[in-house]
Amino acid sequence: MVSGEKGEQAGRPGEQAPGGEQLALIRETVRKAKEPRAKPRTWRGAALAEGLPVARVLVDKGLVHLDQFFDYAVPAAMDEDARPGVRIRVRFGARVVKGRREGGTLHDGFIVERRADSDFAGPLAPLAQVLSTEPVLTPALLRLCRQVADRYAGALADVVQLAVPPRMARAEREPSPDPLPDPAPPAPGPWTRYPTGPAFLQALARGDTPRAVWLALPGPHWPLELATAAATALAAGRGALVVLPDGRSAARVDAALTALLGAGRHVLLTADAGPEERYRRWLAVSRGAVKAVVGTRAAMFAPVADLGLVALWDDGDSSHAEPHAPQPHAREVLLLRAREERTALLLGGITGTVEGAQLVDSGWALPLAAAREEVRAAAPLVRTVGDADQARDEAARAARLPSLAWRVTRDALAHGPVLVQVPRRGYVPRLACDRCREPARCAACSGPLEVREEGGTPSCGWCGRPAADWHCQECGGFRLRASIVGARRTAEELGRAFPKVPVRTSGRDTVLATVGAAPALVIATPGAEPVADGGYAAALLLDGWALLGRPDLRAGEEALRRWALAASLVRPAGQGGTVVVLAEPTLRPVQALVRWDPAGHAVRELAERAELRFPPVARMASVTGPPAALAEFAELVRLPEGTEVLGPVPYRVPRAQGGEGWERLLYRVPPGQGGALAAALKAARVARAARAAQLPLLLRMDPPDIG
DNA sequence: AGCACGCCGACT
DNA sequence: GTCGGCGTGCTC
């Protein structure tokens, strides 16, 4: 059986979120004693709605961090329209002068509940206006937002802003199309390439909740596989949600689903559509007219009715992390939904993440991968060019192009396009000695040397001093190695070496979705690789050195991810597909690529994290701010038992917003305690805000930049 | 977060 | 004598 029905075990998804406590905490602040009165008093004697004269309101921008609801009186005239979930406008922040309310600014908000009475002791202000009768913040969506807010120690209003798109009146006026009948179940198609693939679909078709961490075979079939899974859920009468890291991949799944089911049974929720069309599609989902959603990050909140399957593609892609507060990650939100809404889960990618490996390790999800011979049949041949090879290769040194790479390119160009993956421009890796690879450091302050522009003088990344006459402290070498410059130049060399072959580039400003099957050199930055018709004949991965040189916990996972994504666009080895990666063959991610064993890599990474007690084997949170703010916070917070406090240490604030002299405090708790930690941090933040909190403070669950 | 009320220094 | 400093408390 593919299904992991045996109940929630230890590990994050099964974590019994002390969200309950959190809810209680918030309710207490609303329910400050006082027994309810028969009739709420109100300002101005206007007639109130008869049945349920009180509306509990989520005020959009006022007091966000206090995270509480406010009760308003419902005028009789608004009784009909003021339903739970609708957008309203209220006066907030007024003050009483000589028995009259004065001032108060209009705020947008949502009605979360209609009630017979209020817990609030004072007189209630009336709702100012019902903006729209569309119940957008439905009880189910509200519950999800609440859980995400608790999970991330954030405010409900912040999450709601992420989950409910801005209103577009025109789209709202139009009726949504009538829902289509459930489709017939699709054929398993390429899923038969995986031993447990058909079983996963069958469980889905039965309405079970199978949960799988899926390692997709390299090649062009994964969009159809995702679409097939979604269509199977639909055929079983349930909804489906597929989240992808970018518009291009979402468009591919959208196309596959349209090919499978025709139009009208799903919507594509991406930024490309524009706000009005996007809202129109979102409404179709919210109204239950459409039961399947394919989209990018923000679609993770899509209010799909009777959700039966959540699927996430390539969860290692950093764009799955929402940049806005409280910075929820699509993987975590979808795991939450899978648990709370009792849905199947499909966490897929060409490679995996440690988080995925942990889901398998805990038994909550089952691995879904192809057999070894199937992998061998689908994967390209991977060859490495390490330092030793390059050093030996005199011709290569002269041409700045390893001869293996040159030969592979020449041979492959006879059969089709060749992909050249180069590091992203503007990405500045550390410089190192060309001879011994020792990182190049500033003679004055030991900061890392950088080259800001191609051909420029290297300078210190800390103190800014130029280092024109640098020489290596270790070996006396005087040549610097900068992989960006090197790789870009290599790409240029290639273009010159094959003058008759067209060169196409895909990167930041112009990202190509596809290229044809004709011979061409396709230069692309990671993540911007076009899909080649019939697959690339070969790929050169020139940024190995840059990817692995980063002092990041995820450097290895990320390097493997980017290489494998590029390599997955290359034809299988049996059809001559070859990949050359310029990286040390002894390194773990390089070996994983050569053997095409991303699962093994993730498992080893997980074991290492467990040993170091690094996330996701522990849960962490960071608090960043001026030392005084940290001290104040540390005094206020009541941490759950067993919390480790790390730091504070000086911390450079990423954005210019912060300031000099900030520090960062890390909290670490064992797995299963994340919810308790989040609740504690949130309580402290609320307590701090209730006082006069003028010092800035950034709070973050699962900080991404540790190690 | 805003915004006003509230008790102590240098100005017409 | 008054204008105004920002400390503290409230917002349905």
XYZ file of C-alpha atoms in Angstrom, chain A:
707
model
C 0.000 0.000 0.000
C 1.184 3.448 -0.815
C -0.940 5.174 1.717
C 0.599 6.176 5.005
C -2.658 5.782 6.825
C -1.143 4.549 10.015
C -1.671 7.765 11.821
C 0.448 10.715 12.698
C 3.780 9.849 14.165
C 6.419 12.037 15.641
C 7.853 14.443 13.125
C 6.550 17.708 11.940
C 3.307 16.914 10.178
C 2.124 14.815 13.055
C 3.211 17.376 15.568
C 0.267 17.994 17.800
C 0.335 21.698 17.273
C -0.155 23.543 20.525
C -2.069 25.822 18.241
C -4.939 25.082 20.561
C -3.181 26.857 23.354
C -2.505 29.700 21.029
C -6.132 29.985 20.099
C -7.111 29.955 23.708
C -4.650 32.716 24.412
C -6.162 34.872 21.742
C -9.716 34.167 22.712
C -8.978 35.129 26.270
C -7.961 38.556 25.163
C -11.259 38.884 23.341
C -13.323 37.391 26.103
C -12.089 39.610 28.867
C -14.580 38.482 31.527
C -17.925 40.304 31.609
C -20.896 38.153 30.987
C -22.733 38.944 27.791
C -25.574 41.389 27.939
C -28.938 40.779 26.402
C -28.640 43.564 23.903
C -25.365 45.204 23.013
C -25.338 48.923 23.448
C -24.270 50.938 20.511
C -23.420 54.438 19.559
C -25.992 56.463 17.728
C -29.404 54.973 18.136
C -29.732 53.477 14.650
C -31.796 50.290 14.467
C -29.764 47.115 14.823
C -30.161 43.836 13.044
C -32.620 41.716 14.937
C -31.332 38.179 14.913
C -27.588 38.510 15.343
C -26.814 42.152 15.973
C -23.069 41.682 16.576
C -20.403 41.150 13.935
C -17.016 39.894 15.048
C -14.514 41.571 12.771
C -10.933 41.040 11.692
C -9.635 44.566 11.224
C -7.131 44.575 8.428
C -4.357 46.949 9.436
C -5.122 48.154 12.933
C -3.208 46.445 15.700
C -2.163 43.559 13.521
C 0.350 42.147 15.957
C -2.116 42.121 18.857
C -3.993 39.682 16.703
C -7.468 40.075 18.083
C -10.975 40.443 16.772
C -13.241 43.423 17.446
C -16.998 43.393 17.789
C -19.179 45.818 15.881
C -22.902 46.411 15.858
C -24.754 45.449 12.703
C -27.243 48.102 11.539
C -30.563 46.633 10.467
C -30.004 47.855 6.922
C -26.851 45.703 6.659
C -28.342 42.606 8.293
C -28.740 40.753 5.007
C -25.340 41.573 3.510
C -23.147 41.404 6.599
C -22.530 37.676 6.400
C -19.453 35.891 7.751
C -16.554 36.152 5.334
C -17.528 39.372 3.580
C -15.330 42.409 3.307
C -16.525 45.336 5.389
C -15.293 48.747 6.435
C -15.250 49.920 10.040
C -14.222 52.988 11.946
C -11.378 52.056 14.216
C -9.356 53.922 16.778
C -12.013 56.445 17.771
C -11.977 58.002 21.190
C -14.697 59.133 23.519
C -14.958 62.850 24.156
C -17.770 64.094 26.379
C -19.830 60.974 25.729
C -19.384 61.173 21.970
C -17.134 59.106 19.749
C -14.724 61.180 17.793
C -12.200 60.488 15.090
C -11.354 56.974 14.132
C -10.187 56.095 10.678
C -11.859 53.766 8.231
C -10.262 50.352 8.003
C -10.981 47.422 5.778
C -11.757 44.151 7.431
C -13.654 40.891 7.267
C -16.606 39.616 9.248
C -15.536 36.365 10.841
C -18.716 35.626 12.757
C -22.211 36.903 13.448
C -23.217 36.724 17.086
C -26.133 37.395 19.369
C -23.991 39.284 21.843
C -20.555 40.673 22.502
C -18.017 40.113 25.255
C -16.969 43.695 24.998
C -18.042 45.789 27.943
C -18.318 49.119 26.160
C -20.747 50.299 23.545
C -20.203 48.892 20.055
C -19.556 51.052 17.048
C -21.628 50.164 14.005
C -20.214 48.629 10.851
C -19.520 51.495 8.492
C -20.107 49.678 5.233
C -20.401 46.246 3.674
C -17.962 46.480 0.780
C -19.019 43.345 -0.981
C -21.417 40.495 -0.387
C -18.925 37.889 -1.598
C -18.000 35.672 1.388
C -14.280 35.459 0.575
C -12.918 34.621 4.017
C -14.880 31.425 4.448
C -14.717 29.517 7.734
C -12.417 26.906 6.178
C -10.036 29.528 4.818
C -10.102 31.384 8.119
C -9.168 28.190 9.933
C -6.253 27.625 7.564
C -5.022 31.197 7.996
C -5.272 30.855 11.754
C -3.181 27.695 11.689
C -0.557 29.192 9.425
C -0.366 32.275 11.626
C 0.124 30.101 14.700
C 2.665 27.886 12.964
C 4.743 30.938 12.077
C 4.184 33.004 15.222
C 2.554 35.548 12.954
C -0.625 37.581 12.913
C -3.849 36.337 11.393
C -4.379 39.546 9.435
C -0.986 39.141 7.761
C -1.810 35.631 6.616
C -5.281 36.618 5.448
C -3.689 39.269 3.298
C -1.632 36.553 1.628
C -4.576 34.210 1.254
C -7.355 36.491 0.014
C -6.579 38.397 -3.180
C -7.574 42.054 -3.433
C -11.100 42.650 -4.610
C -11.769 43.367 -8.255
C -15.335 44.567 -8.451
C -15.915 43.725 -12.089
C -14.823 40.108 -11.668
C -17.040 39.816 -8.627
C -20.128 40.988 -10.481
C -19.850 38.211 -13.044
C -21.267 34.799 -12.207
C -18.846 31.884 -12.223
C -19.518 29.070 -14.676
C -21.557 26.093 -13.536
C -19.436 23.263 -12.170
C -18.798 20.418 -14.603
C -19.571 16.826 -13.628
C -16.649 14.796 -12.296
C -14.449 13.483 -15.087
C -13.672 9.858 -15.782
C -10.486 8.627 -14.127
C -7.425 9.113 -16.355
C -5.067 6.357 -17.450
C -2.031 6.036 -15.186
C 0.170 6.956 -18.158
C 3.807 7.520 -17.194
C 3.057 6.593 -13.580
C 3.464 2.941 -14.573
C 7.214 3.595 -14.667
C 7.198 3.607 -10.862
C 6.506 0.354 -8.992
C 4.091 2.032 -6.566
C 2.826 4.680 -8.995
C -0.402 2.925 -9.996
C -1.085 2.021 -6.356
C -0.787 5.689 -5.418
C -3.345 6.598 -8.073
C -5.661 3.792 -7.000
C -5.568 4.961 -3.411
C -6.358 8.454 -4.654
C -9.214 7.144 -6.761
C -10.656 5.379 -3.718
C -10.700 8.644 -1.846
C -7.886 7.556 0.484
C -5.148 9.888 1.603
C -1.903 8.408 0.298
C 1.143 10.514 1.079
C 4.209 10.193 -1.088
C 7.596 11.825 -1.435
C 8.155 11.342 -5.102
C 11.467 11.347 -6.941
C 10.529 12.000 -10.521
C 12.438 10.336 -13.313
C 14.464 12.777 -15.373
C 12.768 13.752 -18.582
C 9.682 15.596 -19.751
C 6.911 13.511 -18.165
C 6.494 14.989 -14.702
C 3.947 17.652 -15.732
C 1.704 14.897 -17.074
C 2.283 12.870 -13.935
C 1.218 15.774 -11.729
C -1.790 16.421 -13.963
C -2.755 12.752 -13.829
C -2.667 12.747 -10.054
C -4.859 15.863 -9.951
C -7.280 14.417 -12.492
C -7.532 11.215 -10.468
C -8.548 13.186 -7.382
C -11.162 15.012 -9.458
C -12.490 11.749 -10.820
C -12.929 10.606 -7.232
C -15.128 13.633 -6.692
C -12.586 15.620 -4.697
C -10.569 18.781 -5.249
C -6.896 19.046 -6.111
C -4.221 21.681 -5.632
C -0.854 21.648 -7.409
C 1.756 24.250 -6.481
C 4.829 24.896 -8.610
C 7.821 27.158 -8.143
C 7.372 29.340 -11.217
C 4.966 30.331 -13.947
C 6.730 28.262 -16.588
C 6.353 24.978 -14.772
C 2.810 25.867 -13.729
C 1.989 26.487 -17.394
C 3.304 23.044 -18.306
C 1.084 21.321 -15.751
C -1.813 23.527 -16.795
C -1.349 22.414 -20.390
C -1.100 18.772 -19.379
C -4.265 19.005 -17.305
C -6.125 20.718 -20.136
C -5.002 17.957 -22.490
C -6.266 15.404 -20.006
C -9.612 16.910 -18.994
C -10.322 19.740 -21.408
C -10.871 23.287 -20.229
C -13.148 24.342 -17.390
C -12.316 21.841 -14.693
C -9.313 23.655 -13.325
C -7.802 27.117 -13.127
C -4.258 28.379 -13.396
C -3.418 30.782 -10.576
C -0.246 32.659 -11.455
C 0.776 36.285 -11.539
C 0.889 36.308 -15.350
C -2.875 36.467 -15.656
C -3.124 39.956 -14.134
C -5.052 40.862 -10.982
C -8.569 40.920 -12.386
C -8.389 37.636 -14.272
C -6.598 36.086 -11.363
C -9.350 37.178 -9.007
C -11.973 35.859 -11.430
C -10.316 32.451 -11.341
C -9.870 32.571 -7.588
C -13.581 33.331 -7.225
C -14.446 30.354 -9.377
C -12.540 28.237 -6.843
C -13.978 29.997 -3.808
C -17.513 29.589 -5.175
C -16.961 25.901 -5.785
C -17.358 26.195 -9.530
C -13.892 24.769 -10.112
C -12.295 22.080 -7.979
C -8.716 21.948 -9.223
C -6.015 24.589 -9.008
C -2.594 24.727 -10.594
C -0.518 27.667 -9.503
C 2.512 29.261 -7.963
C 3.210 29.961 -4.288
C 0.166 32.114 -3.472
C -2.096 29.320 -4.722
C -1.142 27.328 -1.624
C -4.035 29.055 0.127
C -6.554 28.465 -2.668
C -9.889 27.657 -1.000
C -10.507 24.448 -2.916
C -13.690 22.788 -1.733
C -13.421 19.211 -0.463
C -9.703 19.091 -1.104
C -8.515 15.577 -1.831
C -4.931 16.102 -2.995
C -2.211 18.650 -2.412
C 0.858 18.412 -4.608
C 4.054 20.408 -4.537
C 6.712 20.334 -7.203
C 10.408 20.884 -6.410
C 10.064 21.915 -2.789
C 13.745 22.831 -2.658
C 13.136 25.818 -4.915
C 13.540 28.961 -2.858
C 10.567 30.660 -4.487
C 8.279 28.421 -2.465
C 9.125 30.600 0.535
C 6.731 33.531 0.802
C 8.729 36.731 1.337
C 5.939 38.547 3.162
C 5.260 38.160 6.873
C 5.098 35.677 8.437
C 7.024 34.104 5.551
C 5.211 30.795 5.294
C 6.688 28.108 3.071
C 4.460 26.363 0.533
C 5.671 22.960 1.706
C 4.705 23.639 5.293
C 1.361 25.155 4.377
C 0.480 22.222 2.161
C 1.577 19.742 4.840
C -0.686 21.575 7.242
C -3.547 21.333 4.781
C -2.883 17.672 4.116
C -3.161 17.007 7.828
C -6.047 19.296 8.666
C -8.140 18.749 5.562
C -7.270 15.058 5.403
C -5.924 15.018 1.890
C -3.454 13.003 -0.071
C -0.002 14.506 -0.531
C 2.420 14.366 -3.413
C 5.757 16.034 -2.740
C 7.711 15.659 -5.941
C 10.858 16.771 -7.640
C 13.803 15.697 -9.725
C 15.683 15.822 -6.434
C 14.416 15.929 -2.893
C 14.973 17.953 0.245
C 15.927 16.938 3.757
C 12.397 17.872 4.770
C 11.039 15.353 2.294
C 13.494 12.738 3.489
C 12.304 13.378 7.025
C 8.673 12.789 6.075
C 9.724 9.412 4.749
C 11.999 8.729 7.696
C 9.204 9.389 10.174
C 6.906 7.049 8.279
C 4.336 9.760 7.629
C 4.902 9.580 3.886
C 6.122 6.790 1.682
C 8.846 7.105 -0.922
C 7.694 6.937 -4.499
C 10.625 6.298 -6.796
C 11.443 4.315 -9.887
C 13.489 1.139 -9.863
C 17.203 1.399 -10.521
C 17.086 0.141 -14.124
C 14.295 2.598 -14.956
C 16.430 5.431 -13.569
C 19.407 4.262 -15.609
C 17.258 4.174 -18.719
C 16.044 7.728 -18.209
C 19.132 9.528 -16.896
C 21.957 10.947 -18.988
C 25.584 9.930 -18.614
C 27.247 12.259 -16.127
C 30.984 12.969 -16.330
C 33.038 15.187 -14.092
C 35.957 17.493 -14.614
C 37.764 17.956 -11.353
C 40.655 20.207 -10.454
C 43.248 17.552 -11.150
C 41.858 16.964 -14.612
C 41.825 20.638 -15.359
C 45.362 21.129 -14.106
C 46.630 18.268 -16.219
C 44.763 19.525 -19.186
C 47.221 22.048 -20.573
C 45.192 22.813 -23.641
C 42.212 23.451 -21.441
C 44.118 25.890 -19.277
C 45.083 27.897 -22.310
C 41.588 27.933 -23.758
C 39.921 28.121 -20.328
C 37.865 25.205 -21.544
C 38.452 21.631 -20.420
C 39.009 19.393 -23.387
C 36.389 16.910 -22.194
C 33.792 19.655 -22.225
C 34.924 20.707 -25.667
C 34.803 17.176 -27.065
C 31.407 16.417 -25.579
C 30.025 19.647 -26.948
C 31.424 19.039 -30.420
C 30.026 15.515 -30.578
C 26.654 16.465 -29.139
C 26.140 19.403 -31.478
C 25.942 16.924 -34.322
C 22.764 15.567 -32.744
C 20.953 18.457 -31.141
C 21.100 21.417 -28.776
C 23.619 21.670 -25.948
C 22.737 23.329 -22.664
C 25.390 25.370 -20.879
C 24.526 26.222 -17.289
C 26.382 29.272 -16.029
C 26.131 31.010 -12.649
C 23.698 33.835 -12.277
C 25.119 37.232 -13.100
C 25.479 39.402 -10.060
C 26.062 36.374 -7.911
C 29.427 37.070 -6.389
C 31.184 34.050 -5.036
C 34.301 34.241 -3.004
C 37.524 34.504 -4.874
C 40.214 31.972 -4.240
C 43.803 31.293 -5.118
C 43.962 29.821 -8.580
C 46.746 27.467 -7.511
C 45.785 26.121 -4.069
C 42.113 27.139 -3.792
C 42.586 28.881 -0.487
C 39.864 31.556 -0.190
C 41.325 34.970 -0.971
C 41.219 37.288 2.012
C 41.801 40.957 2.572
C 45.317 41.695 3.866
C 43.950 44.400 6.168
C 40.870 42.834 7.763
C 40.724 39.226 6.512
C 37.357 39.814 4.848
C 36.510 37.871 1.696
C 37.592 39.344 -1.609
C 35.009 39.922 -4.320
C 34.890 41.144 -7.878
C 31.904 43.428 -8.318
C 32.047 43.683 -12.079
C 33.659 41.609 -14.726
C 37.253 42.615 -15.221
C 37.163 44.926 -12.197
C 39.725 45.051 -9.430
C 38.956 42.653 -6.586
C 38.066 44.351 -3.325
C 37.212 43.348 0.209
C 33.593 42.473 0.874
C 33.870 43.765 4.423
C 36.014 46.902 4.397
C 35.918 47.670 0.702
C 39.682 48.083 0.267
C 40.871 47.220 -3.234
C 43.286 44.319 -3.393
C 45.191 44.985 -6.590
C 48.452 43.348 -5.495
C 46.970 40.312 -3.784
C 49.013 37.212 -3.245
C 48.110 33.982 -1.549
C 49.113 33.644 2.113
C 49.306 29.868 1.768
C 51.240 29.164 -1.389
C 52.350 32.539 -2.649
C 50.218 32.248 -5.751
C 49.197 35.544 -7.259
C 46.387 34.569 -9.603
C 42.798 34.750 -8.427
C 40.117 32.427 -9.570
C 36.605 33.780 -10.028
C 34.202 31.180 -11.214
C 31.616 33.582 -12.578
C 34.042 35.293 -14.843
C 35.541 31.941 -15.702
C 32.237 30.308 -16.527
C 30.922 33.220 -18.552
C 34.132 33.328 -20.463
C 33.955 29.613 -21.001
C 30.519 30.075 -22.507
C 31.882 32.765 -24.796
C 34.791 30.548 -25.768
C 32.352 27.834 -26.676
C 30.437 30.195 -28.913
C 33.646 31.121 -30.699
C 34.776 27.525 -30.924
C 31.597 26.604 -32.807
C 30.976 29.658 -34.974
C 28.353 28.002 -37.169
C 26.132 27.065 -34.241
C 23.534 29.577 -33.086
C 23.887 30.713 -29.481
C 20.761 31.388 -27.448
C 20.687 32.721 -23.929
C 18.085 32.413 -21.218
C 18.435 34.275 -17.972
C 17.087 36.945 -15.707
C 15.534 39.352 -18.173
C 14.661 36.964 -20.978
C 13.728 33.465 -19.965
C 13.054 31.089 -22.830
C 10.449 28.422 -22.195
C 11.539 26.079 -24.964
C 14.104 25.657 -27.709
C 13.882 23.541 -30.833
C 15.618 20.272 -31.609
C 18.168 21.849 -33.972
C 21.807 22.106 -32.878
C 22.362 25.219 -30.777
C 24.308 26.363 -27.766
C 21.830 27.335 -25.090
C 23.409 29.402 -22.336
C 21.219 29.579 -19.245
C 21.411 30.469 -15.592
C 20.137 27.944 -13.044
C 16.363 27.837 -13.029
C 16.063 29.495 -16.431
C 16.942 26.468 -18.545
C 14.550 26.136 -21.496
C 13.048 22.741 -22.208
C 14.498 21.361 -25.442
C 12.276 19.660 -27.955
C 13.330 16.025 -27.771
C 15.833 16.766 -25.009
C 19.320 18.245 -25.073
C 22.074 16.196 -26.612
C 24.382 17.324 -23.816
C 24.724 19.754 -20.957
C 27.739 21.502 -19.492
C 27.363 22.535 -15.868
C 29.964 25.220 -15.382
C 28.991 26.666 -12.050
C 29.798 23.753 -9.794
C 32.511 25.582 -8.033
C 30.319 28.604 -7.320
C 27.405 26.554 -6.049
C 29.403 24.463 -3.666
C 31.555 27.264 -2.340
C 28.775 28.806 -0.323
C 28.867 28.503 3.452
C 25.241 27.436 3.549
C 23.563 24.502 5.196
C 21.802 23.745 1.948
C 24.727 24.306 -0.400
C 25.082 20.630 -1.275
C 21.359 19.996 -1.649
C 20.990 23.139 -3.715
C 23.919 22.347 -6.004
C 22.586 18.863 -6.671
C 19.115 20.275 -7.241
C 20.245 22.746 -9.862
C 22.495 20.303 -11.641
C 19.919 17.556 -11.690
C 17.217 19.928 -12.952
C 19.460 20.902 -15.856
C 20.582 17.317 -16.415
C 16.975 16.111 -16.427
C 16.469 18.083 -19.639
C 19.131 15.999 -21.381
C 18.346 12.851 -23.348
C 18.911 9.516 -21.642
C 22.385 8.013 -21.809
C 21.052 5.378 -24.179
C 20.334 8.103 -26.713
C 23.760 9.628 -26.243
C 22.751 12.202 -23.638
C 25.817 13.384 -21.720
C 26.353 15.842 -18.914
C 29.713 17.316 -17.975
C 29.920 18.929 -14.560
C 32.907 21.031 -13.596
C 33.230 20.052 -9.990
C 35.351 17.893 -7.757
C 34.228 14.286 -8.301
C 34.843 13.351 -4.680
C 32.216 15.733 -3.348
C 28.972 14.215 -2.114
C 26.525 16.087 -4.383
C 28.734 15.442 -7.391
C 28.746 11.733 -6.663
C 24.999 11.754 -6.158
C 24.629 13.335 -9.587
C 26.978 10.861 -11.255
C 25.127 7.904 -9.754
C 21.797 9.716 -10.114
C 20.919 9.013 -6.534
C 19.191 12.097 -5.103
C 17.356 9.984 -2.539
C 20.588 8.711 -1.058
C 21.930 12.232 -0.932
C 18.901 13.516 0.944
C 19.066 10.640 3.409
C 22.723 11.324 4.167
C 22.043 15.034 4.545
C 19.226 14.220 6.942
C 21.476 11.995 9.018
C 24.005 14.800 9.197
C 21.386 17.311 10.269
C 20.182 14.930 12.942
C 23.713 14.610 14.251
C 24.190 18.376 14.389
C 20.634 18.913 15.573
C 20.019 21.217 12.682
C 16.619 21.833 11.098
C 14.448 20.108 10.150
C 15.539 17.638 12.807
C 15.128 20.478 15.279
C 12.906 23.499 14.926
C 14.513 26.907 15.081
C 13.402 30.490 15.290
C 15.379 33.695 15.028
C 14.910 37.059 16.642
C 16.857 39.891 15.080
C 17.209 43.476 16.238
C 19.230 45.954 18.263
C 20.773 44.410 21.396
C 18.416 46.349 23.664
C 15.364 44.993 21.870
C 16.722 41.461 22.079
C 17.379 41.837 25.787
C 13.869 43.132 26.354
C 12.392 40.312 24.314
C 14.481 37.661 26.041
C 13.223 38.912 29.381
C 9.607 38.837 28.257
C 9.501 35.486 26.511
C 8.526 32.371 28.433
C 10.198 29.640 26.443
C 8.979 26.060 26.451
C 11.055 23.680 28.481
C 14.093 22.383 26.668
C 14.571 25.436 24.462
C 18.171 26.143 23.641
C 19.170 29.782 23.329
C 21.998 30.434 20.885
C 23.646 33.817 20.799
C 23.068 36.643 20.496
C 25.721 37.212 17.890
C 26.334 40.208 15.639
C 24.232 39.971 12.551
C 24.346 41.855 9.318
C 20.797 42.756 8.373
C 20.163 41.659 4.816
C 18.121 44.649 3.742
C 19.063 48.256 4.195
C 16.019 48.635 6.459
C 17.663 47.321 9.546
C 20.674 49.075 10.884
C 24.176 48.783 12.171
C 24.930 46.839 15.263
C 22.029 44.421 15.092
C 22.271 41.035 16.671
C 20.533 37.741 16.192
C 19.260 35.307 18.748
C 18.450 31.740 17.775
C 16.089 29.459 19.616
C 16.203 25.740 19.091
C 13.698 23.135 20.228
C 13.424 19.411 19.638
C 11.117 18.180 16.869
C 7.511 18.346 17.948
C 8.079 21.462 20.025
C 7.892 23.922 17.134
C 4.315 24.838 17.864
C 5.055 25.539 21.506
C 8.014 27.701 20.540
C 5.934 29.654 18.046
C 3.233 30.195 20.643
C 5.765 31.442 23.182
C 7.368 33.829 20.736
C 4.021 35.166 19.646
C 2.876 35.708 23.201
C 6.049 37.654 23.905
C 5.590 39.721 20.792
C 2.029 40.558 21.785
C 3.116 41.460 25.308
C 5.846 43.644 23.883
C 3.472 45.423 21.545
C 0.994 46.031 24.343
C 3.693 47.993 26.097
C 5.396 50.750 24.258
C 7.563 48.886 21.793
C 9.525 51.337 19.797
C 12.555 49.229 19.039
C 12.420 47.202 15.834
C 12.462 43.442 16.075
C 12.278 40.763 13.402
C 10.849 37.399 14.364
C 11.173 34.426 12.086
C 10.321 30.752 12.371
C 12.565 28.405 10.373
C 15.143 31.067 9.493
C 16.597 30.112 6.126
C 20.146 31.350 6.585
C 21.716 29.299 9.309
C 25.023 27.500 9.201
